[in-house]
């Protein structure tokens, strides 16, 4: 199991950050692990159901996942769950903070790949920390050009 978490300040209001992250195609724009993301429908709670193609660790794991919005609170929180080759969740919380947004990111997932868990844990842990930093850098850059 791999766990990622971080808290980052963004110099944009929560509504803008939420609006950007709530567009399914933007997931692939901020995450280097996703090559494509698109909407495949709406859930009953109003959130988007997202299909995404992923690659981790230069081909260590790759495939397609469907993210279902387990929690969807307009301008506040989106929590996706997925249960494919990779299973787990990703949780985004958008909190007003000093004129901007405190973006709380948490993810936990299990990779179903045929190599020892200890090796997977070490390799994927390093990859996921780099990925988390990349997500935040890309999100900051993309928000500068984004118009809600």
Short mmCIF file of the C-alpha atoms (twelve columns), coordinates in Angstrom:
data_MODEL
# 
_entry.id   MODEL 
# 
loop_
_atom_site.group_PDB 
_atom_site.id 
_atom_site.type_symbol 
_atom_site.label_atom_id 
_atom_site.label_alt_id 
_atom_site.label_comp_id 
_atom_site.label_asym_id 
_atom_site.label_seq_id 
_atom_site.Cartn_x 
_atom_site.Cartn_y 
_atom_site.Cartn_z 
_atom_site.pdbx_PDB_model_num 
ATOM 1   C CA . UNK A 1   0.000   0.000  0.000   1 
ATOM 2   C CA . UNK A 2   1.204   3.495  -0.848  1 
ATOM 3   C CA . UNK A 3   0.063   6.599  0.975   1 
ATOM 4   C CA . UNK A 4   0.560   10.201 -0.101  1 
ATOM 5   C CA . UNK A 5   -0.470  13.307 1.751   1 
ATOM 6   C CA . UNK A 6   0.322   16.955 1.687   1 
ATOM 7   C CA . UNK A 7   -1.067  20.365 2.463   1 
ATOM 8   C CA . UNK A 8   -0.314  23.237 0.111   1 
ATOM 9   C CA . UNK A 9   -1.224  26.908 0.008   1 
ATOM 10  C CA . UNK A 10  -2.517  28.194 -3.342  1 
ATOM 11  C CA . UNK A 11  -2.927  31.898 -4.023  1 
ATOM 12  C CA . UNK A 12  -6.444  31.479 -5.466  1 
ATOM 13  C CA . UNK A 13  -9.847  31.300 -3.796  1 
ATOM 14  C CA . UNK A 14  -11.317 27.835 -3.045  1 
ATOM 15  C CA . UNK A 15  -14.009 28.236 -5.726  1 
ATOM 16  C CA . UNK A 16  -11.380 28.709 -8.458  1 
ATOM 17  C CA . UNK A 17  -9.206  25.810 -7.295  1 
ATOM 18  C CA . UNK A 18  -12.249 23.557 -6.925  1 
ATOM 19  C CA . UNK A 19  -13.572 24.573 -10.349 1 
ATOM 20  C CA . UNK A 20  -10.233 23.715 -11.961 1 
ATOM 21  C CA . UNK A 21  -9.855  20.358 -10.209 1 
ATOM 22  C CA . UNK A 22  -13.501 19.461 -10.890 1 
ATOM 23  C CA . UNK A 23  -12.878 19.397 -14.656 1 
ATOM 24  C CA . UNK A 24  -12.003 15.747 -15.453 1 
ATOM 25  C CA . UNK A 25  -9.544  16.607 -18.231 1 
ATOM 26  C CA . UNK A 26  -7.444  18.678 -15.810 1 
ATOM 27  C CA . UNK A 27  -6.376  15.648 -13.762 1 
ATOM 28  C CA . UNK A 28  -3.989  14.640 -16.573 1 
ATOM 29  C CA . UNK A 29  -2.731  18.230 -16.812 1 
ATOM 30  C CA . UNK A 30  -1.511  18.248 -13.214 1 
ATOM 31  C CA . UNK A 31  -0.425  14.619 -12.735 1 
ATOM 32  C CA . UNK A 32  2.569   13.214 -14.609 1 
ATOM 33  C CA . UNK A 33  1.248   9.705  -13.807 1 
ATOM 34  C CA . UNK A 34  -1.848  10.305 -15.958 1 
ATOM 35  C CA . UNK A 35  -1.569  10.535 -19.722 1 
ATOM 36  C CA . UNK A 36  -5.268  11.097 -20.252 1 
ATOM 37  C CA . UNK A 37  -8.390  11.769 -18.184 1 
ATOM 38  C CA . UNK A 38  -11.956 12.283 -19.316 1 
ATOM 39  C CA . UNK A 39  -15.501 12.305 -18.043 1 
ATOM 40  C CA . UNK A 40  -17.579 9.182  -18.527 1 
ATOM 41  C CA . UNK A 41  -20.672 10.521 -16.762 1 
ATOM 42  C CA . UNK A 42  -22.069 12.081 -13.623 1 
ATOM 43  C CA . UNK A 43  -22.610 10.377 -10.297 1 
ATOM 44  C CA . UNK A 44  -25.809 10.815 -8.277  1 
ATOM 45  C CA . UNK A 45  -23.963 13.152 -5.885  1 
ATOM 46  C CA . UNK A 46  -23.145 15.551 -8.759  1 
ATOM 47  C CA . UNK A 47  -19.472 14.659 -9.154  1 
ATOM 48  C CA . UNK A 48  -17.876 13.507 -12.379 1 
ATOM 49  C CA . UNK A 49  -17.043 9.858  -13.015 1 
ATOM 50  C CA . UNK A 50  -13.571 9.959  -14.543 1 
ATOM 51  C CA . UNK A 51  -11.677 7.456  -16.685 1 
ATOM 52  C CA . UNK A 52  -7.912  7.920  -16.589 1 
ATOM 53  C CA . UNK A 53  -4.928  6.233  -18.197 1 
ATOM 54  C CA . UNK A 54  -1.957  5.972  -15.851 1 
ATOM 55  C CA . UNK A 55  1.691   4.939  -15.848 1 
ATOM 56  C CA . UNK A 56  3.807   4.671  -12.723 1 
ATOM 57  C CA . UNK A 57  7.557   4.330  -12.503 1 
ATOM 58  C CA . UNK A 58  8.387   4.286  -16.188 1 
ATOM 59  C CA . UNK A 59  6.152   1.310  -16.878 1 
ATOM 60  C CA . UNK A 60  6.269   -0.388 -13.467 1 
ATOM 61  C CA . UNK A 61  2.472   -0.239 -13.577 1 
ATOM 62  C CA . UNK A 62  0.163   1.055  -16.295 1 
ATOM 63  C CA . UNK A 63  -3.460  0.775  -17.251 1 
ATOM 64  C CA . UNK A 64  -6.829  2.472  -17.059 1 
ATOM 65  C CA . UNK A 65  -8.800  3.261  -13.923 1 
ATOM 66  C CA . UNK A 66  -12.282 4.622  -13.331 1 
ATOM 67  C CA . UNK A 67  -12.576 7.107  -10.488 1 
ATOM 68  C CA . UNK A 68  -15.984 7.304  -8.802  1 
ATOM 69  C CA . UNK A 69  -16.761 10.389 -6.687  1 
ATOM 70  C CA . UNK A 70  -17.525 8.927  -3.253  1 
ATOM 71  C CA . UNK A 71  -17.814 12.408 -1.711  1 
ATOM 72  C CA . UNK A 72  -18.617 15.562 -3.634  1 
ATOM 73  C CA . UNK A 73  -19.117 18.830 -1.753  1 
ATOM 74  C CA . UNK A 74  -19.219 21.846 -4.077  1 
ATOM 75  C CA . UNK A 75  -16.209 24.153 -3.544  1 
ATOM 76  C CA . UNK A 76  -15.075 22.092 -0.547  1 
ATOM 77  C CA . UNK A 77  -14.155 18.463 -1.218  1 
ATOM 78  C CA . UNK A 78  -13.874 15.711 -3.811  1 
ATOM 79  C CA . UNK A 79  -12.996 12.158 -2.801  1 
ATOM 80  C CA . UNK A 80  -12.580 9.619  -5.598  1 
ATOM 81  C CA . UNK A 81  -12.414 5.874  -5.095  1 
ATOM 82  C CA . UNK A 82  -11.159 3.374  -7.639  1 
ATOM 83  C CA . UNK A 83  -10.920 -0.392 -7.768  1 
ATOM 84  C CA . UNK A 84  -9.140  -1.606 -10.879 1 
ATOM 85  C CA . UNK A 85  -5.503  -2.768 -11.290 1 
ATOM 86  C CA . UNK A 86  -4.846  0.008  -8.816  1 
ATOM 87  C CA . UNK A 87  -7.340  0.328  -5.991  1 
ATOM 88  C CA . UNK A 88  -7.685  3.044  -3.402  1 
ATOM 89  C CA . UNK A 89  -8.785  6.649  -3.088  1 
ATOM 90  C CA . UNK A 90  -7.698  10.230 -3.651  1 
ATOM 91  C CA . UNK A 91  -9.151  12.979 -1.471  1 
ATOM 92  C CA . UNK A 92  -8.958  16.721 -2.188  1 
ATOM 93  C CA . UNK A 93  -10.110 19.274 0.388   1 
ATOM 94  C CA . UNK A 94  -10.230 22.995 -0.441  1 
ATOM 95  C CA . UNK A 95  -10.193 25.296 2.612   1 
ATOM 96  C CA . UNK A 96  -10.187 29.111 2.657   1 
ATOM 97  C CA . UNK A 97  -6.885  30.303 4.109   1 
ATOM 98  C CA . UNK A 98  -5.397  33.830 4.272   1 
ATOM 99  C CA . UNK A 99  -7.058  35.025 1.069   1 
ATOM 100 C CA . UNK A 100 -6.301  31.839 -0.848  1 
ATOM 101 C CA . UNK A 101 -6.810  28.099 -0.510  1 
ATOM 102 C CA . UNK A 102 -5.221  25.462 1.657   1 
ATOM 103 C CA . UNK A 103 -5.328  22.440 -0.633  1 
ATOM 104 C CA . UNK A 104 -5.210  19.179 1.321   1 
ATOM 105 C CA . UNK A 105 -4.254  16.160 -0.751  1 
ATOM 106 C CA . UNK A 106 -4.454  12.587 0.489   1 
ATOM 107 C CA . UNK A 107 -4.242  9.371  -1.486  1 
ATOM 108 C CA . UNK A 108 -3.866  5.728  -0.650  1 
ATOM 109 C CA . UNK A 109 -3.636  2.943  -3.156  1 
ATOM 110 C CA . UNK A 110 -2.586  -0.639 -3.705  1 
ATOM 111 C CA . UNK A 111 -0.820  -1.756 -6.870  1 
ATOM 112 C CA . UNK A 112 -1.518  -5.250 -8.128  1 
ATOM 113 C CA . UNK A 113 1.849   -6.017 -9.730  1 
ATOM 114 C CA . UNK A 114 3.939   -9.207 -9.552  1 
ATOM 115 C CA . UNK A 115 6.978   -8.028 -7.578  1 
ATOM 116 C CA . UNK A 116 7.709   -8.222 -3.828  1 
ATOM 117 C CA . UNK A 117 5.739   -5.784 -1.664  1 
ATOM 118 C CA . UNK A 118 8.898   -4.459 0.024   1 
ATOM 119 C CA . UNK A 119 10.399  -3.468 -3.330  1 
ATOM 120 C CA . UNK A 120 7.126   -1.987 -4.554  1 
ATOM 121 C CA . UNK A 121 6.810   0.043  -1.362  1 
ATOM 122 C CA . UNK A 122 10.297  1.571  -1.648  1 
ATOM 123 C CA . UNK A 123 10.128  2.339  -5.364  1 
ATOM 124 C CA . UNK A 124 6.546   3.576  -5.421  1 
ATOM 125 C CA . UNK A 125 7.023   5.642  -2.258  1 
ATOM 126 C CA . UNK A 126 9.835   7.591  -3.924  1 
ATOM 127 C CA . UNK A 127 7.849   7.942  -7.160  1 
ATOM 128 C CA . UNK A 128 4.720   9.063  -5.329  1 
ATOM 129 C CA . UNK A 129 6.534   11.796 -3.358  1 
ATOM 130 C CA . UNK A 130 7.944   13.164 -6.607  1 
ATOM 131 C CA . UNK A 131 4.477   12.898 -8.162  1 
ATOM 132 C CA . UNK A 132 2.906   14.831 -5.301  1 
ATOM 133 C CA . UNK A 133 5.432   17.657 -5.764  1 
ATOM 134 C CA . UNK A 134 4.779   17.619 -9.529  1 
ATOM 135 C CA . UNK A 135 1.003   17.829 -8.982  1 
ATOM 136 C CA . UNK A 136 1.402   20.899 -6.789  1 
ATOM 137 C CA . UNK A 137 3.828   22.637 -9.181  1 
ATOM 138 C CA . UNK A 138 1.580   21.940 -12.183 1 
ATOM 139 C CA . UNK A 139 -1.541  22.999 -10.300 1 
ATOM 140 C CA . UNK A 140 0.054   26.312 -9.301  1 
ATOM 141 C CA . UNK A 141 1.193   26.987 -12.889 1 
ATOM 142 C CA . UNK A 142 -2.105  25.959 -14.502 1 
ATOM 143 C CA . UNK A 143 -4.174  28.065 -12.101 1 
ATOM 144 C CA . UNK A 144 -2.290  31.171 -13.234 1 
ATOM 145 C CA . UNK A 145 -3.782  30.742 -16.724 1 
ATOM 146 C CA . UNK A 146 -7.170  29.339 -15.670 1 
ATOM 147 C CA . UNK A 147 -10.358 31.335 -15.881 1 
ATOM 148 C CA . UNK A 148 -13.233 29.765 -13.917 1 
# 
